[in-house]
Amino acid sequence: MADRRDQWDDNVGGESWLEGRRWSFYTDRQCIFCSVCTDVAPDNFRRSVAEDHDVVVRQPSDPDELARCLQAEAWCPVEAIGHDPG
Ligand code: SF4
C-alpha cells in the first residue's frame, strides 16, 4: 500500500475535484519503474528526470483521466501509487 509519507518529491502535488470529491495521486519509493502507469495513464504519469521511477505529472482533469489513474493504481505491481483521501 502506497504511503504519502514516502512519496517521491517530484510528484506534481495539487489536487482535482471530480465526481464530487477531491483526488490527489502520488507515487512512492516502492516504485520499481515498470512503466505500467505511464502506459495506462500517459497524460498523468511520466518517468522522472532521473529515469529511475515514475511520478504523477498531472492530477486527473476529467472522468476518463480519473478512471485511468485508478486503473494504474490498481495495476501497479508493487502498490506504489496512492491517492488522497484514501
Ligand atoms: S506502475 Fe507502479 S511500479 Fe510501475 S512505474 Fe508506475 S508507480 Fe512505478
JSON list of C-alpha atoms and ligand atoms in Angstrom, two decimals:
[
{"chain": "A", "resi": 1, "resn": "MET", "atom": "CA", "xyz": [0.00, 0.00, 0.00]},
{"chain": "A", "resi": 2, "resn": "ALA", "atom": "CA", "xyz": [1.39, 3.37, -1.03]},
{"chain": "A", "resi": 3, "resn": "ASP", "atom": "CA", "xyz": [2.41, 5.74, 1.74]},
{"chain": "A", "resi": 4, "resn": "ARG", "atom": "CA", "xyz": [2.15, 9.51, 1.26]},
{"chain": "A", "resi": 5, "resn": "ARG", "atom": "CA", "xyz": [4.97, 9.96, 3.80]},
{"chain": "A", "resi": 6, "resn": "ASP", "atom": "CA", "xyz": [7.25, 8.00, 1.45]},
{"chain": "A", "resi": 7, "resn": "GLN", "atom": "CA", "xyz": [6.25, 9.75, -1.79]},
{"chain": "A", "resi": 8, "resn": "TRP", "atom": "CA", "xyz": [8.74, 10.97, -4.38]},
{"chain": "A", "resi": 9, "resn": "ASP", "atom": "CA", "xyz": [9.40, 14.69, -4.07]},
{"chain": "A", "resi": 10, "resn": "ASP", "atom": "CA", "xyz": [8.94, 15.22, -7.80]},
{"chain": "A", "resi": 11, "resn": "ASN", "atom": "CA", "xyz": [5.27, 14.27, -7.88]},
{"chain": "A", "resi": 12, "resn": "VAL", "atom": "CA", "xyz": [3.32, 17.27, -9.11]},
{"chain": "A", "resi": 13, "resn": "GLY", "atom": "CA", "xyz": [1.16, 17.53, -6.00]},
{"chain": "A", "resi": 14, "resn": "GLY", "atom": "CA", "xyz": [-2.04, 19.52, -6.04]},
{"chain": "A", "resi": 15, "resn": "GLU", "atom": "CA", "xyz": [-5.50, 18.07, -6.35]},
{"chain": "A", "resi": 16, "resn": "SER", "atom": "CA", "xyz": [-8.52, 17.90, -8.59]},
{"chain": "A", "resi": 17, "resn": "TRP", "atom": "CA", "xyz": [-12.25, 17.76, -7.93]},
{"chain": "A", "resi": 18, "resn": "LEU", "atom": "CA", "xyz": [-14.13, 15.09, -9.88]},
{"chain": "A", "resi": 19, "resn": "GLU", "atom": "CA", "xyz": [-17.29, 13.12, -9.18]},
{"chain": "A", "resi": 20, "resn": "GLY", "atom": "CA", "xyz": [-17.99, 15.22, -6.12]},
{"chain": "A", "resi": 21, "resn": "ARG", "atom": "CA", "xyz": [-14.74, 14.63, -4.27]},
{"chain": "A", "resi": 22, "resn": "ARG", "atom": "CA", "xyz": [-11.08, 15.58, -4.05]},
{"chain": "A", "resi": 23, "resn": "TRP", "atom": "CA", "xyz": [-8.36, 13.48, -5.72]},
{"chain": "A", "resi": 24, "resn": "SER", "atom": "CA", "xyz": [-4.62, 13.79, -5.25]},
{"chain": "A", "resi": 25, "resn": "PHE", "atom": "CA", "xyz": [-2.50, 10.98, -6.73]},
{"chain": "A", "resi": 26, "resn": "TYR", "atom": "CA", "xyz": [1.17, 10.27, -6.00]},
{"chain": "A", "resi": 27, "resn": "THR", "atom": "CA", "xyz": [3.81, 7.57, -6.36]},
{"chain": "A", "resi": 28, "resn": "ASP", "atom": "CA", "xyz": [6.08, 6.45, -3.56]},
{"chain": "A", "resi": 29, "resn": "ARG", "atom": "CA", "xyz": [9.56, 4.98, -3.25]},
{"chain": "A", "resi": 30, "resn": "GLN", "atom": "CA", "xyz": [8.39, 1.40, -3.68]},
{"chain": "A", "resi": 31, "resn": "CYS", "atom": "CA", "xyz": [8.23, 2.13, -7.44]},
{"chain": "A", "resi": 32, "resn": "ILE", "atom": "CA", "xyz": [10.22, -0.39, -9.50]},
{"chain": "A", "resi": 33, "resn": "PHE", "atom": "CA", "xyz": [10.00, 1.71, -12.69]},
{"chain": "A", "resi": 34, "resn": "CYS", "atom": "CA", "xyz": [7.95, -0.82, -14.62]},
{"chain": "A", "resi": 35, "resn": "SER", "atom": "CA", "xyz": [6.06, 1.78, -16.71]},
{"chain": "A", "resi": 36, "resn": "VAL", "atom": "CA", "xyz": [2.61, 0.25, -16.22]},
{"chain": "A", "resi": 37, "resn": "CYS", "atom": "CA", "xyz": [1.26, 3.59, -15.00]},
{"chain": "A", "resi": 38, "resn": "THR", "atom": "CA", "xyz": [2.71, 5.57, -17.88]},
{"chain": "A", "resi": 39, "resn": "ASP", "atom": "CA", "xyz": [1.18, 3.07, -20.32]},
{"chain": "A", "resi": 40, "resn": "VAL", "atom": "CA", "xyz": [-2.25, 3.15, -18.67]},
{"chain": "A", "resi": 41, "resn": "ALA", "atom": "CA", "xyz": [-2.43, 6.88, -17.86]},
{"chain": "A", "resi": 42, "resn": "PRO", "atom": "CA", "xyz": [0.13, 8.64, -20.08]},
{"chain": "A", "resi": 43, "resn": "ASP", "atom": "CA", "xyz": [-1.38, 12.10, -19.51]},
{"chain": "A", "resi": 44, "resn": "ASN", "atom": "CA", "xyz": [-0.94, 11.80, -15.75]},
{"chain": "A", "resi": 45, "resn": "PHE", "atom": "CA", "xyz": [2.19, 9.70, -15.14]},
{"chain": "A", "resi": 46, "resn": "ARG", "atom": "CA", "xyz": [5.68, 10.15, -16.59]},
{"chain": "A", "resi": 47, "resn": "ARG", "atom": "CA", "xyz": [9.17, 8.86, -15.96]},
{"chain": "A", "resi": 48, "resn": "SER", "atom": "CA", "xyz": [11.24, 11.01, -13.65]},
{"chain": "A", "resi": 49, "resn": "VAL", "atom": "CA", "xyz": [14.08, 13.17, -14.93]},
{"chain": "A", "resi": 50, "resn": "ALA", "atom": "CA", "xyz": [16.48, 10.75, -13.25]},
{"chain": "A", "resi": 51, "resn": "GLU", "atom": "CA", "xyz": [14.76, 7.91, -15.14]},
{"chain": "A", "resi": 52, "resn": "ASP", "atom": "CA", "xyz": [14.63, 5.65, -12.11]},
{"chain": "A", "resi": 53, "resn": "HIS", "atom": "CA", "xyz": [10.96, 5.98, -11.12]},
{"chain": "A", "resi": 54, "resn": "ASP", "atom": "CA", "xyz": [7.65, 7.29, -12.41]},
{"chain": "A", "resi": 55, "resn": "VAL", "atom": "CA", "xyz": [5.75, 10.21, -10.93]},
{"chain": "A", "resi": 56, "resn": "VAL", "atom": "CA", "xyz": [2.42, 11.96, -11.22]},
{"chain": "A", "resi": 57, "resn": "VAL", "atom": "CA", "xyz": [2.78, 14.93, -13.54]},
{"chain": "A", "resi": 58, "resn": "ARG", "atom": "CA", "xyz": [-0.86, 16.00, -13.67]},
{"chain": "A", "resi": 59, "resn": "GLN", "atom": "CA", "xyz": [-3.83, 15.29, -11.46]},
{"chain": "A", "resi": 60, "resn": "PRO", "atom": "CA", "xyz": [-6.81, 13.87, -13.40]},
{"chain": "A", "resi": 61, "resn": "SER", "atom": "CA", "xyz": [-8.77, 16.58, -15.20]},
{"chain": "A", "resi": 62, "resn": "ASP", "atom": "CA", "xyz": [-11.79, 14.61, -16.40]},
{"chain": "A", "resi": 63, "resn": "PRO", "atom": "CA", "xyz": [-13.58, 11.30, -15.68]},
{"chain": "A", "resi": 64, "resn": "ASP", "atom": "CA", "xyz": [-11.55, 9.42, -18.31]},
{"chain": "A", "resi": 65, "resn": "GLU", "atom": "CA", "xyz": [-8.26, 10.50, -16.76]},
{"chain": "A", "resi": 66, "resn": "LEU", "atom": "CA", "xyz": [-9.59, 9.66, -13.31]},
{"chain": "A", "resi": 67, "resn": "ALA", "atom": "CA", "xyz": [-10.52, 6.17, -14.48]},
{"chain": "A", "resi": 68, "resn": "ARG", "atom": "CA", "xyz": [-7.06, 5.73, -15.98]},
{"chain": "A", "resi": 69, "resn": "CYS", "atom": "CA", "xyz": [-5.35, 6.89, -12.79]},
{"chain": "A", "resi": 70, "resn": "LEU", "atom": "CA", "xyz": [-7.42, 4.48, -10.71]},
{"chain": "A", "resi": 71, "resn": "GLN", "atom": "CA", "xyz": [-6.61, 1.70, -13.20]},
{"chain": "A", "resi": 72, "resn": "ALA", "atom": "CA", "xyz": [-2.89, 2.50, -12.92]},
{"chain": "A", "resi": 73, "resn": "GLU", "atom": "CA", "xyz": [-3.18, 2.40, -9.14]},
{"chain": "A", "resi": 74, "resn": "ALA", "atom": "CA", "xyz": [-4.94, -0.97, -9.29]},
{"chain": "A", "resi": 75, "resn": "TRP", "atom": "CA", "xyz": [-2.43, -2.45, -11.75]},
{"chain": "A", "resi": 76, "resn": "CYS", "atom": "CA", "xyz": [0.79, -1.15, -10.14]},
{"chain": "A", "resi": 77, "resn": "PRO", "atom": "CA", "xyz": [2.57, -4.40, -9.24]},
{"chain": "A", "resi": 78, "resn": "VAL", "atom": "CA", "xyz": [4.05, -3.08, -6.01]},
{"chain": "A", "resi": 79, "resn": "GLU", "atom": "CA", "xyz": [1.22, -0.78, -4.82]},
{"chain": "A", "resi": 80, "resn": "ALA", "atom": "CA", "xyz": [3.42, 2.29, -5.21]},
{"chain": "A", "resi": 81, "resn": "ILE", "atom": "CA", "xyz": [0.53, 4.52, -6.34]},
{"chain": "A", "resi": 82, "resn": "GLY", "atom": "CA", "xyz": [-1.83, 6.10, -3.88]},
{"chain": "A", "resi": 83, "resn": "HIS", "atom": "CA", "xyz": [-4.31, 8.91, -3.67]},
{"chain": "A", "resi": 84, "resn": "ASP", "atom": "CA", "xyz": [-5.74, 11.17, -1.01]},
{"chain": "A", "resi": 85, "resn": "PRO", "atom": "CA", "xyz": [-8.14, 10.98, 0.53]},
{"chain": "A", "resi": 86, "resn": "GLY", "atom": "CA", "xyz": [-7.69, 7.19, 0.67]},
{"chain": "B", "resi": 1, "resn": "SF4", "atom": "S1", "xyz": [3.11, 1.12, -12.11]},
{"chain": "B", "resi": 1, "resn": "SF4", "atom": "FE1", "xyz": [3.92, 1.40, -10.02]},
{"chain": "B", "resi": 1, "resn": "SF4", "atom": "S2", "xyz": [5.95, 0.39, -10.03]},
{"chain": "B", "resi": 1, "resn": "SF4", "atom": "FE2", "xyz": [5.32, 0.65, -12.16]},
{"chain": "B", "resi": 1, "resn": "SF4", "atom": "S3", "xyz": [6.31, 2.60, -12.76]},
{"chain": "B", "resi": 1, "resn": "SF4", "atom": "FE3", "xyz": [4.21, 3.08, -12.07]},
{"chain": "B", "resi": 1, "resn": "SF4", "atom": "S4", "xyz": [4.40, 3.58, -9.87]},
{"chain": "B", "resi": 1, "resn": "SF4", "atom": "FE4", "xyz": [6.28, 2.54, -10.50]}
]
